Amino acid sequence: MADIEEREWRLIREDTRTGPLNMALDEIAAETAAEGGPRTLRVYRWEPATLSLGYHQDPATVDWDFCEREGISVTRRPTGGGGIYHDSWGDVSYSIVAPAEELPGDLMETYELLCEPLFDGFDSLGVPVSFASEELPAIHDPACYLRALHPAHDVVADDGRKISGNAQYRRRDSVIQHGSILFADATDHHLACFADPPSTERFRERVTNVRERTDVSRGQAVAAFEDALADWADAEEGTWTDDELDRARERAREKFTSDDWNRRREDPTAP
């Protein structure tokens, strides 16, 4: 495994995309890395607000009428876990994409390595975090932030409440790790996306956010995570190519907006 900073990395600073396009861009970044192009670090936001479903999640757990009424799009992630509500204020999302051969073969070691810049970002904001120290039972399986806490990849604040969820998958011999960092409270909308949600009190017992821990602006939080990612990999600031954007738009249209994928978990782009 090569040292991270010895490889070519690009940092794509926070841009705003639809949910399907955000998921498609992760896949396209993986293909770029596998083909010898740059590895990608990105921070992004979601517009319109989006409920991203875990790969195995039952669509019956979603309140589709509420999402349609509120203009919340729904797309399925290629990663496991439960659903996450993302919007342009309360959520900061990131992805790290690199060829699998350049990362540890052990899943837990890879999580530890790729979460280093995440911890650095929290540290620069003055928010102490760590991996969960113990497993805790699920409160509500359909919601990612209320599933059982797992020490391998669930990031918690110093009071033990979850503040970030992270997941990995492979695409074209590349590893994609993406994650959600809760910046501000959006509990009511988050829970209302589900068909049979628990109370807001139960959610807040398990979940916290950056604004609850420290008085920083969203822009400051985004900059902290962007800088941490760039420093970790010695990355140059970069952009998507026109070809990548064209391919991602096609992938979003064919896969991540389709009922085959979102409601039946069937990939219409699979060979």
PDB file of C-alpha atoms in Angstrom:
ATOM      1  CA  MET A   1       0.000   0.000   0.000  1.00  0.00           C
ATOM      2  CA  ALA A   2       1.445   3.358  -1.044  1.00  0.00           C
ATOM      3  CA  ASP A   3       1.478   6.371   1.227  1.00  0.00           C
ATOM      4  CA  ILE A   4      -1.705   8.348   0.651  1.00  0.00           C
ATOM      5  CA  GLU A   5       0.016  11.644  -0.055  1.00  0.00           C
ATOM      6  CA  GLU A   6       2.277  10.089  -2.727  1.00  0.00           C
ATOM      7  CA  ARG A   7      -0.683   9.642  -5.084  1.00  0.00           C
ATOM      8  CA  GLU A   8      -2.527  12.169  -7.244  1.00  0.00           C
ATOM      9  CA  TRP A   9      -5.563  13.485  -5.370  1.00  0.00           C
ATOM     10  CA  ARG A  10      -8.018  16.223  -6.261  1.00  0.00           C
ATOM     11  CA  LEU A  11     -10.244  18.040  -3.815  1.00  0.00           C
ATOM     12  CA  ILE A  12     -13.619  19.061  -5.203  1.00  0.00           C
ATOM     13  CA  ARG A  13     -14.916  21.725  -2.871  1.00  0.00           C
ATOM     14  CA  GLU A  14     -18.537  21.713  -1.811  1.00  0.00           C
ATOM     15  CA  ASP A  15     -20.905  21.747  -4.744  1.00  0.00           C
ATOM     16  CA  THR A  16     -24.674  21.365  -4.791  1.00  0.00           C
ATOM     17  CA  ARG A  17     -26.264  18.506  -6.705  1.00  0.00           C
ATOM     18  CA  THR A  18     -29.439  16.459  -6.692  1.00  0.00           C
ATOM     19  CA  GLY A  19     -29.441  13.246  -4.692  1.00  0.00           C
ATOM     20  CA  PRO A  20     -29.284  10.965  -7.755  1.00  0.00           C
ATOM     21  CA  LEU A  21     -26.445  13.014  -9.252  1.00  0.00           C
ATOM     22  CA  ASN A  22     -24.473  12.939  -5.998  1.00  0.00           C
ATOM     23  CA  MET A  23     -24.641   9.138  -5.954  1.00  0.00           C
ATOM     24  CA  ALA A  24     -23.789   8.919  -9.650  1.00  0.00           C
ATOM     25  CA  LEU A  25     -20.734  11.162  -9.207  1.00  0.00           C
ATOM     26  CA  ASP A  26     -19.359   8.785  -6.571  1.00  0.00           C
ATOM     27  CA  GLU A  27     -19.551   5.944  -9.090  1.00  0.00           C
ATOM     28  CA  ILE A  28     -17.966   7.987 -11.864  1.00  0.00           C
ATOM     29  CA  ALA A  29     -15.141   9.067  -9.515  1.00  0.00           C
ATOM     30  CA  ALA A  30     -14.503   5.382  -8.781  1.00  0.00           C
ATOM     31  CA  GLU A  31     -14.256   4.605 -12.485  1.00  0.00           C
ATOM     32  CA  THR A  32     -11.890   7.553 -12.999  1.00  0.00           C
ATOM     33  CA  ALA A  33      -9.600   6.318 -10.207  1.00  0.00           C
ATOM     34  CA  ALA A  34      -9.655   2.722 -11.483  1.00  0.00           C
ATOM     35  CA  GLU A  35      -8.661   3.927 -14.950  1.00  0.00           C
ATOM     36  CA  GLY A  36      -5.559   5.685 -13.619  1.00  0.00           C
ATOM     37  CA  GLY A  37      -7.045   9.139 -13.110  1.00  0.00           C
ATOM     38  CA  PRO A  38      -6.926  11.162  -9.911  1.00  0.00           C
ATOM     39  CA  ARG A  39      -8.323   9.938  -6.639  1.00  0.00           C
ATOM     40  CA  THR A  40     -11.177  12.120  -5.455  1.00  0.00           C
ATOM     41  CA  LEU A  41     -11.997  13.933  -2.229  1.00  0.00           C
ATOM     42  CA  ARG A  42     -15.270  15.823  -2.280  1.00  0.00           C
ATOM     43  CA  VAL A  43     -17.637  17.708   0.011  1.00  0.00           C
ATOM     44  CA  TYR A  44     -21.170  18.190  -1.227  1.00  0.00           C
ATOM     45  CA  ARG A  45     -24.705  19.226  -0.412  1.00  0.00           C
ATOM     46  CA  TRP A  46     -28.123  18.091  -1.592  1.00  0.00           C
ATOM     47  CA  GLU A  47     -30.710  20.185  -3.458  1.00  0.00           C
ATOM     48  CA  PRO A  48     -33.555  19.434  -3.281  1.00  0.00           C
ATOM     49  CA  ALA A  49     -33.571  17.760   0.114  1.00  0.00           C
ATOM     50  CA  THR A  50     -33.154  14.008  -0.304  1.00  0.00           C
ATOM     51  CA  LEU A  51     -33.794  10.831   1.639  1.00  0.00           C
ATOM     52  CA  SER A  52     -31.030   8.383   0.720  1.00  0.00           C
ATOM     53  CA  LEU A  53     -32.043   4.787   1.371  1.00  0.00           C
ATOM     54  CA  GLY A  54     -29.643   2.074   2.447  1.00  0.00           C
ATOM     55  CA  TYR A  55     -28.997  -0.558  -0.184  1.00  0.00           C
ATOM     56  CA  HIS A  56     -31.094  -3.260   1.497  1.00  0.00           C
ATOM     57  CA  GLN A  57     -33.783  -0.934   2.856  1.00  0.00           C
ATOM     58  CA  ASP A  58     -37.425  -1.876   2.342  1.00  0.00           C
ATOM     59  CA  PRO A  59     -39.181   0.938   0.426  1.00  0.00           C
ATOM     60  CA  ALA A  60     -42.273   0.307   2.563  1.00  0.00           C
ATOM     61  CA  THR A  61     -40.417   2.014   5.438  1.00  0.00           C
ATOM     62  CA  VAL A  62     -40.609   5.351   3.568  1.00  0.00           C
ATOM     63  CA  ASP A  63     -43.482   7.819   3.798  1.00  0.00           C
ATOM     64  CA  TRP A  64     -43.550   8.449   0.064  1.00  0.00           C
ATOM     65  CA  ASP A  65     -46.543  10.787   0.289  1.00  0.00           C
ATOM     66  CA  PHE A  66     -44.779  13.040   2.794  1.00  0.00           C
ATOM     67  CA  CYS A  67     -41.618  13.129   0.687  1.00  0.00           C
ATOM     68  CA  GLU A  68     -43.563  14.018  -2.451  1.00  0.00           C
ATOM     69  CA  ARG A  69     -45.622  16.665  -0.637  1.00  0.00           C
ATOM     70  CA  GLU A  70     -42.508  18.280   0.850  1.00  0.00           C
ATOM     71  CA  GLY A  71     -40.451  18.087  -2.350  1.00  0.00           C
ATOM     72  CA  ILE A  72     -37.976  15.607  -0.847  1.00  0.00           C
ATOM     73  CA  SER A  73     -36.439  13.336  -3.456  1.00  0.00           C
ATOM     74  CA  VAL A  74     -35.665   9.701  -2.661  1.00  0.00           C
ATOM     75  CA  THR A  75     -32.727   7.725  -4.002  1.00  0.00           C
ATOM     76  CA  ARG A  76     -31.017   4.502  -2.951  1.00  0.00           C
ATOM     77  CA  ARG A  77     -27.372   4.373  -1.921  1.00  0.00           C
ATOM     78  CA  PRO A  78     -25.134   1.486  -2.972  1.00  0.00           C
ATOM     79  CA  THR A  79     -24.068   1.259   0.699  1.00  0.00           C
ATOM     80  CA  GLY A  80     -25.907  -0.457   3.516  1.00  0.00           C
ATOM     81  CA  GLY A  81     -27.588   0.948   6.597  1.00  0.00           C
ATOM     82  CA  GLY A  82     -30.801   2.883   6.952  1.00  0.00           C
ATOM     83  CA  GLY A  83     -32.186   6.036   5.406  1.00  0.00           C
ATOM     84  CA  ILE A  84     -30.618   9.466   5.921  1.00  0.00           C
ATOM     85  CA  TYR A  85     -32.322  12.805   5.407  1.00  0.00           C
ATOM     86  CA  HIS A  86     -30.011  15.297   3.687  1.00  0.00           C
ATOM     87  CA  ASP A  87     -30.646  18.948   2.991  1.00  0.00           C
ATOM     88  CA  SER A  88     -28.570  21.996   2.139  1.00  0.00           C
ATOM     89  CA  TRP A  89     -28.339  23.208   5.737  1.00  0.00           C
ATOM     90  CA  GLY A  90     -28.330  20.446   8.320  1.00  0.00           C
ATOM     91  CA  ASP A  91     -26.129  17.941   6.498  1.00  0.00           C
ATOM     92  CA  VAL A  92     -22.500  18.079   5.313  1.00  0.00           C
ATOM     93  CA  SER A  93     -21.588  15.119   3.107  1.00  0.00           C
ATOM     94  CA  TYR A  94     -18.223  13.915   1.869  1.00  0.00           C
ATOM     95  CA  SER A  95     -16.734  11.139  -0.270  1.00  0.00           C
ATOM     96  CA  ILE A  96     -13.258   9.629  -0.558  1.00  0.00           C
ATOM     97  CA  VAL A  97     -12.528   7.528  -3.649  1.00  0.00           C
ATOM     98  CA  ALA A  98      -9.312   5.625  -4.420  1.00  0.00           C
ATOM     99  CA  PRO A  99      -8.173   2.389  -6.084  1.00  0.00           C
ATOM    100  CA  ALA A 100      -8.617  -0.573  -3.745  1.00  0.00           C
ATOM    101  CA  GLU A 101      -5.030  -1.715  -4.268  1.00  0.00           C
ATOM    102  CA  GLU A 102      -3.776   1.487  -2.621  1.00  0.00           C
ATOM    103  CA  LEU A 103      -5.758   0.923   0.579  1.00  0.00           C
ATOM    104  CA  PRO A 104      -5.505  -1.685   3.357  1.00  0.00           C
ATOM    105  CA  GLY A 105      -7.056  -5.030   2.551  1.00  0.00           C
ATOM    106  CA  ASP A 106      -8.740  -5.191   5.940  1.00  0.00           C
ATOM    107  CA  LEU A 107     -12.086  -3.385   6.069  1.00  0.00           C
ATOM    108  CA  MET A 108     -11.613  -2.048   9.598  1.00  0.00           C
ATOM    109  CA  GLU A 109      -8.139  -0.726   8.803  1.00  0.00           C
ATOM    110  CA  THR A 110      -9.551   1.043   5.753  1.00  0.00           C
ATOM    111  CA  TYR A 111     -12.270   2.683   7.844  1.00  0.00           C
ATOM    112  CA  GLU A 112      -9.695   3.886  10.348  1.00  0.00           C
ATOM    113  CA  LEU A 113      -7.492   5.307   7.604  1.00  0.00           C
ATOM    114  CA  LEU A 114     -10.251   7.044   5.651  1.00  0.00           C
ATOM    115  CA  CYS A 115     -11.849   8.494   8.783  1.00  0.00           C
ATOM    116  CA  GLU A 116      -8.609  10.251   9.775  1.00  0.00           C
ATOM    117  CA  PRO A 117      -9.485  13.492   7.918  1.00  0.00           C
ATOM    118  CA  LEU A 118     -12.999  13.333   9.343  1.00  0.00           C
ATOM    119  CA  PHE A 119     -11.580  13.329  12.871  1.00  0.00           C
ATOM    120  CA  ASP A 120      -9.144  16.091  11.913  1.00  0.00           C
ATOM    121  CA  GLY A 121     -12.049  18.234  10.696  1.00  0.00           C
ATOM    122  CA  PHE A 122     -13.975  17.776  13.930  1.00  0.00           C
ATOM    123  CA  ASP A 123     -10.828  18.522  15.920  1.00  0.00           C
ATOM    124  CA  SER A 124     -10.286  21.823  14.105  1.00  0.00           C
ATOM    125  CA  LEU A 125     -13.877  22.781  14.999  1.00  0.00           C
ATOM    126  CA  GLY A 126     -13.247  21.971  18.662  1.00  0.00           C
ATOM    127  CA  VAL A 127     -15.723  19.074  18.654  1.00  0.00           C
ATOM    128  CA  PRO A 128     -14.277  15.965  20.365  1.00  0.00           C
ATOM    129  CA  VAL A 129     -15.356  12.776  18.577  1.00  0.00           C
ATOM    130  CA  SER A 130     -14.362   9.124  18.429  1.00  0.00           C
ATOM    131  CA  PHE A 131     -15.568   5.840  17.072  1.00  0.00           C
ATOM    132  CA  ALA A 132     -18.374   4.461  19.220  1.00  0.00           C
ATOM    133  CA  SER A 133     -16.773   2.683  22.187  1.00  0.00           C
ATOM    134  CA  GLU A 134     -19.469   0.037  22.441  1.00  0.00           C
ATOM    135  CA  GLU A 135     -22.343  -1.427  20.485  1.00  0.00           C
ATOM    136  CA  LEU A 136     -25.786  -0.084  21.337  1.00  0.00           C
ATOM    137  CA  PRO A 137     -29.106  -1.608  20.225  1.00  0.00           C
ATOM    138  CA  ALA A 138     -31.193  -0.128  17.451  1.00  0.00           C
ATOM    139  CA  ILE A 139     -33.969   2.342  18.192  1.00  0.00           C
ATOM    140  CA  HIS A 140     -35.404   2.338  14.650  1.00  0.00           C
ATOM    141  CA  ASP A 141     -33.711   0.218  11.969  1.00  0.00           C
ATOM    142  CA  PRO A 142     -35.047   2.124   8.923  1.00  0.00           C
ATOM    143  CA  ALA A 143     -33.203   5.287  10.062  1.00  0.00           C
ATOM    144  CA  CYS A 144     -29.419   5.165   9.732  1.00  0.00           C
ATOM    145  CA  TYR A 145     -28.778   7.394  12.731  1.00  0.00           C
ATOM    146  CA  LEU A 146     -31.018   5.210  14.928  1.00  0.00           C
ATOM    147  CA  ARG A 147     -29.655   1.805  13.962  1.00  0.00           C
ATOM    148  CA  ALA A 148     -27.423  -0.150  16.324  1.00  0.00           C
ATOM    149  CA  LEU A 149     -24.209   1.754  17.005  1.00  0.00           C
ATOM    150  CA  HIS A 150     -21.147  -0.017  15.653  1.00  0.00           C
ATOM    151  CA  PRO A 151     -17.607   0.834  16.885  1.00  0.00           C
ATOM    152  CA  ALA A 152     -16.141   0.228  13.420  1.00  0.00           C
ATOM    153  CA  HIS A 153     -17.631   3.204  11.609  1.00  0.00           C
ATOM    154  CA  ASP A 154     -20.110   5.138  13.746  1.00  0.00           C
ATOM    155  CA  VAL A 155     -18.644   8.436  14.923  1.00  0.00           C
ATOM    156  CA  VAL A 156     -19.954   9.819  18.221  1.00  0.00           C
ATOM    157  CA  ALA A 157     -19.444  13.006  20.234  1.00  0.00           C
ATOM    158  CA  ASP A 158     -17.967  12.941  23.721  1.00  0.00           C
ATOM    159  CA  ASP A 159     -21.396  12.251  25.229  1.00  0.00           C
ATOM    160  CA  GLY A 160     -21.744   9.085  23.148  1.00  0.00           C
ATOM    161  CA  ARG A 161     -24.378  10.453  20.733  1.00  0.00           C
ATOM    162  CA  LYS A 162     -23.913   9.816  17.021  1.00  0.00           C
ATOM    163  CA  ILE A 163     -22.801  12.760  14.897  1.00  0.00           C
ATOM    164  CA  SER A 164     -21.620  11.085  11.686  1.00  0.00           C
ATOM    165  CA  GLY A 165     -22.402   7.927   9.755  1.00  0.00           C
ATOM    166  CA  ASN A 166     -19.956   6.446   7.230  1.00  0.00           C
ATOM    167  CA  ALA A 167     -20.054   3.542   4.800  1.00  0.00           C
ATOM    168  CA  GLN A 168     -17.946   1.929   2.092  1.00  0.00           C
ATOM    169  CA  TYR A 169     -18.459  -0.008  -1.103  1.00  0.00           C
ATOM    170  CA  ARG A 170     -16.409  -1.052  -4.130  1.00  0.00           C
ATOM    171  CA  ARG A 171     -16.914  -0.063  -7.740  1.00  0.00           C
ATOM    172  CA  ARG A 172     -14.595  -1.006 -10.626  1.00  0.00           C
ATOM    173  CA  ASP A 173     -11.736  -1.971  -8.267  1.00  0.00           C
ATOM    174  CA  SER A 174     -12.025   1.325  -6.378  1.00  0.00           C
ATOM    175  CA  VAL A 175     -13.181   1.923  -2.817  1.00  0.00           C
ATOM    176  CA  ILE A 176     -15.772   4.597  -2.170  1.00  0.00           C
ATOM    177  CA  GLN A 177     -16.298   5.838   1.359  1.00  0.00           C
ATOM    178  CA  HIS A 178     -19.029   8.391   1.805  1.00  0.00           C
ATOM    179  CA  GLY A 179     -20.524   9.837   4.918  1.00  0.00           C
ATOM    180  CA  SER A 180     -22.938  12.280   6.462  1.00  0.00           C
ATOM    181  CA  ILE A 181     -21.988  14.790   9.148  1.00  0.00           C
ATOM    182  CA  LEU A 182     -24.905  16.333  11.012  1.00  0.00           C
ATOM    183  CA  PHE A 183     -24.344  20.070  11.174  1.00  0.00           C
ATOM    184  CA  ALA A 184     -27.695  21.301  12.490  1.00  0.00           C
ATOM    185  CA  ASP A 185     -30.936  19.887  13.850  1.00  0.00           C
ATOM    186  CA  ALA A 186     -33.442  18.681  11.253  1.00  0.00           C
ATOM    187  CA  THR A 187     -35.078  16.043  13.438  1.00  0.00           C
ATOM    188  CA  ASP A 188     -38.693  16.707  12.477  1.00  0.00           C
ATOM    189  CA  HIS A 189     -38.124  16.406   8.728  1.00  0.00           C
ATOM    190  CA  HIS A 190     -35.681  13.545   9.212  1.00  0.00           C
ATOM    191  CA  LEU A 191     -38.207  11.415  11.085  1.00  0.00           C
ATOM    192  CA  ALA A 192     -41.226  12.430   9.018  1.00  0.00           C
ATOM    193  CA  CYS A 193     -39.655  10.769   5.968  1.00  0.00           C
ATOM    194  CA  PHE A 194     -40.289   7.373   7.551  1.00  0.00           C
ATOM    195  CA  ALA A 195     -43.598   5.529   7.599  1.00  0.00           C
ATOM    196  CA  ASP A 196     -43.566   4.652  11.304  1.00  0.00           C
ATOM    197  CA  PRO A 197     -40.986   6.859  13.037  1.00  0.00           C
ATOM    198  CA  PRO A 198     -40.120   7.005  16.724  1.00  0.00           C
ATOM    199  CA  SER A 199     -40.492  10.205  18.748  1.00  0.00           C
ATOM    200  CA  THR A 200     -38.189  13.182  18.382  1.00  0.00           C
ATOM    201  CA  GLU A 201     -37.143  12.595  21.982  1.00  0.00           C
ATOM    202  CA  ARG A 202     -35.820   9.134  21.119  1.00  0.00           C
ATOM    203  CA  PHE A 203     -33.931  10.579  18.145  1.00  0.00           C
ATOM    204  CA  ARG A 204     -32.264  13.282  20.229  1.00  0.00           C
ATOM    205  CA  GLU A 205     -31.277  10.737  22.878  1.00  0.00           C
ATOM    206  CA  ARG A 206     -29.082   9.031  20.272  1.00  0.00           C
ATOM    207  CA  VAL A 207     -28.113  11.852  17.878  1.00  0.00           C
ATOM    208  CA  THR A 208     -26.342  15.212  18.106  1.00  0.00           C
ATOM    209  CA  ASN A 209     -24.943  17.748  15.615  1.00  0.00           C
ATOM    210  CA  VAL A 210     -22.098  20.228  15.207  1.00  0.00           C
ATOM    211  CA  ARG A 211     -24.181  23.305  16.054  1.00  0.00           C
ATOM    212  CA  GLU A 212     -25.212  21.711  19.330  1.00  0.00           C
ATOM    213  CA  ARG A 213     -21.538  21.280  20.255  1.00  0.00           C
ATOM    214  CA  THR A 214     -20.028  24.569  19.064  1.00  0.00           C
ATOM    215  CA  ASP A 215     -21.061  27.944  17.665  1.00  0.00           C
ATOM    216  CA  VAL A 216     -19.694  27.876  14.115  1.00  0.00           C
ATOM    217  CA  SER A 217     -21.273  28.753  10.800  1.00  0.00           C
ATOM    218  CA  ARG A 218     -21.980  26.121   8.198  1.00  0.00           C
ATOM    219  CA  GLY A 219     -19.352  27.707   5.975  1.00  0.00           C
ATOM    220  CA  GLN A 220     -16.756  27.324   8.715  1.00  0.00           C
ATOM    221  CA  ALA A 221     -17.700  23.686   9.189  1.00  0.00           C
ATOM    222  CA  VAL A 222     -17.485  22.951   5.463  1.00  0.00           C
ATOM    223  CA  ALA A 223     -14.096  24.669   5.215  1.00  0.00           C
ATOM    224  CA  ALA A 224     -12.793  22.661   8.175  1.00  0.00           C
ATOM    225  CA  PHE A 225     -13.628  19.348   6.520  1.00  0.00           C
ATOM    226  CA  GLU A 226     -12.402  20.465   3.095  1.00  0.00           C
ATOM    227  CA  ASP A 227      -9.076  21.577   4.567  1.00  0.00           C
ATOM    228  CA  ALA A 228      -8.727  18.386   6.593  1.00  0.00           C
ATOM    229  CA  LEU A 229      -9.302  16.234   3.515  1.00  0.00           C
ATOM    230  CA  ALA A 230      -6.835  18.269   1.436  1.00  0.00           C
ATOM    231  CA  ASP A 231      -4.132  18.183   4.123  1.00  0.00           C
ATOM    232  CA  TRP A 232      -4.562  14.450   4.711  1.00  0.00           C
ATOM    233  CA  ALA A 233      -3.891  13.562   1.071  1.00  0.00           C
ATOM    234  CA  ASP A 234      -1.817  16.595   0.019  1.00  0.00           C
ATOM    235  CA  ALA A 235      -4.529  17.152  -2.585  1.00  0.00           C
ATOM    236  CA  GLU A 236      -4.735  19.802  -5.258  1.00  0.00           C
ATOM    237  CA  GLU A 237      -7.994  21.666  -5.756  1.00  0.00           C
ATOM    238  CA  GLY A 238      -9.761  20.227  -8.778  1.00  0.00           C
ATOM    239  CA  THR A 239     -13.026  19.966 -10.669  1.00  0.00           C
ATOM    240  CA  TRP A 240     -15.125  17.404 -12.489  1.00  0.00           C
ATOM    241  CA  THR A 241     -14.340  17.061 -16.172  1.00  0.00           C
ATOM    242  CA  ASP A 242     -17.087  17.656 -18.727  1.00  0.00           C
ATOM    243  CA  ASP A 243     -16.974  13.962 -19.601  1.00  0.00           C
ATOM    244  CA  GLU A 244     -17.413  12.925 -15.959  1.00  0.00           C
ATOM    245  CA  LEU A 245     -20.393  15.236 -15.547  1.00  0.00           C
ATOM    246  CA  ASP A 246     -21.995  13.952 -18.739  1.00  0.00           C
ATOM    247  CA  ARG A 247     -21.535  10.335 -17.665  1.00  0.00           C
ATOM    248  CA  ALA A 248     -22.810  11.088 -14.162  1.00  0.00           C
ATOM    249  CA  ARG A 249     -25.958  12.759 -15.486  1.00  0.00           C
ATOM    250  CA  GLU A 250     -26.625   9.722 -17.647  1.00  0.00           C
ATOM    251  CA  ARG A 251     -25.993   7.370 -14.700  1.00  0.00           C
ATOM    252  CA  ALA A 252     -28.298   9.399 -12.477  1.00  0.00           C
ATOM    253  CA  ARG A 253     -31.025   9.313 -15.112  1.00  0.00           C
ATOM    254  CA  GLU A 254     -30.703   5.612 -15.891  1.00  0.00           C
ATOM    255  CA  LYS A 255     -30.125   4.303 -12.368  1.00  0.00           C
ATOM    256  CA  PHE A 256     -30.514   6.624  -9.392  1.00  0.00           C
ATOM    257  CA  THR A 257     -33.825   8.182 -10.443  1.00  0.00           C
ATOM    258  CA  SER A 258     -35.342   4.888 -11.596  1.00  0.00           C
ATOM    259  CA  ASP A 259     -38.017   2.919  -9.751  1.00  0.00           C
ATOM    260  CA  ASP A 260     -36.106  -0.252 -10.637  1.00  0.00           C
ATOM    261  CA  TRP A 261     -33.265   0.916  -8.394  1.00  0.00           C
ATOM    262  CA  ASN A 262     -35.074   2.964  -5.774  1.00  0.00           C
ATOM    263  CA  ARG A 263     -38.108   0.746  -5.173  1.00  0.00           C
ATOM    264  CA  ARG A 264     -36.946  -2.702  -6.319  1.00  0.00           C
ATOM    265  CA  ARG A 265     -33.155  -2.606  -5.795  1.00  0.00           C
ATOM    266  CA  GLU A 266     -32.517  -3.706  -9.366  1.00  0.00           C
ATOM    267  CA  ASP A 267     -29.634  -1.943 -11.143  1.00  0.00           C
ATOM    268  CA  PRO A 268     -30.742  -1.145 -14.711  1.00  0.00           C
ATOM    269  CA  THR A 269     -27.135  -0.297 -15.657  1.00  0.00           C
ATOM    270  CA  ALA A 270     -25.670  -3.650 -14.569  1.00  0.00           C
ATOM    271  CA  PRO A 271     -24.103  -5.645 -17.420  1.00  0.00           C
TER     272      PRO A 271
END
